[in-house]
C-alpha atoms as a PDB file:
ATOM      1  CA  UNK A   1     -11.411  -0.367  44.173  1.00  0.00           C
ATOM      2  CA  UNK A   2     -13.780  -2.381  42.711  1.00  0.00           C
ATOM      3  CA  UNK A   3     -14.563   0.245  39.799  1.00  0.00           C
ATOM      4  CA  UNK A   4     -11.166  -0.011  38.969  1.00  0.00           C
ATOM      5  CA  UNK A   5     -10.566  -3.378  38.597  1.00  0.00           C
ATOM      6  CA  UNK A   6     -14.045  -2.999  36.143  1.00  0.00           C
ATOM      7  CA  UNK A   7     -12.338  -0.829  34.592  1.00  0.00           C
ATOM      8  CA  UNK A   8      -9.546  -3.104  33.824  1.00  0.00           C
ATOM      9  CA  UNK A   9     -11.513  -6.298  33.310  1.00  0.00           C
ATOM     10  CA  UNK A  10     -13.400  -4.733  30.771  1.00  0.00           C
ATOM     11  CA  UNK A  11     -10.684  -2.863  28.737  1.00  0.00           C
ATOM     12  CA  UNK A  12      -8.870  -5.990  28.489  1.00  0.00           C
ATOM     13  CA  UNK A  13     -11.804  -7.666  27.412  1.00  0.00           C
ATOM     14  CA  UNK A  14     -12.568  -5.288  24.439  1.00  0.00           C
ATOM     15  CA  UNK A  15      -9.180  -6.120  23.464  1.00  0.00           C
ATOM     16  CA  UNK A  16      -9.236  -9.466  23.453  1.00  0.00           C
ATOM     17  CA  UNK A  17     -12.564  -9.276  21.201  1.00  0.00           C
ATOM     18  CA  UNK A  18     -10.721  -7.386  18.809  1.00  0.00           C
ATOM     19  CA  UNK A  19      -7.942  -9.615  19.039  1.00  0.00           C
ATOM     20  CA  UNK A  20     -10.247 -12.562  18.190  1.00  0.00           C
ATOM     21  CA  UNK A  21     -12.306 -10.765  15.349  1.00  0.00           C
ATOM     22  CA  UNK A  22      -9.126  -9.855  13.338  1.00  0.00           C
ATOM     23  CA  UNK A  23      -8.191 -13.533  14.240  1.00  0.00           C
ATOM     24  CA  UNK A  24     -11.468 -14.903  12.781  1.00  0.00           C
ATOM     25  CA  UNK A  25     -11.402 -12.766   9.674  1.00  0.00           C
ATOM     26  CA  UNK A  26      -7.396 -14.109   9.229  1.00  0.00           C
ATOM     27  CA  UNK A  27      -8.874 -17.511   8.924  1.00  0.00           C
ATOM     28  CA  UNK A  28     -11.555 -16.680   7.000  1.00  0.00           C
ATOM     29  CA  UNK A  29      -9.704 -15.065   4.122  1.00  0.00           C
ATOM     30  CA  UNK A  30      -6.765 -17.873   4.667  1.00  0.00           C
ATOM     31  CA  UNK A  31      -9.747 -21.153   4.180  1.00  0.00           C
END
């Protein structure tokens, strides 16, 4: 159902962000 793929598309999507923001603060302390 639509809902569900929602559902999906946003749980990945938090993931991802976190992904990114422990990414960005790797760089950060590495520069």
């Amino acid at each position: 159902t639509l809902l569900w793929i929602l559902d999906r598309l946003i749980e990945a999507a938090a993931m991802l962000g976190v992904v990114a923001v422990f990414a960005l603060l790797a760089l950060a302390y590495g520069a």
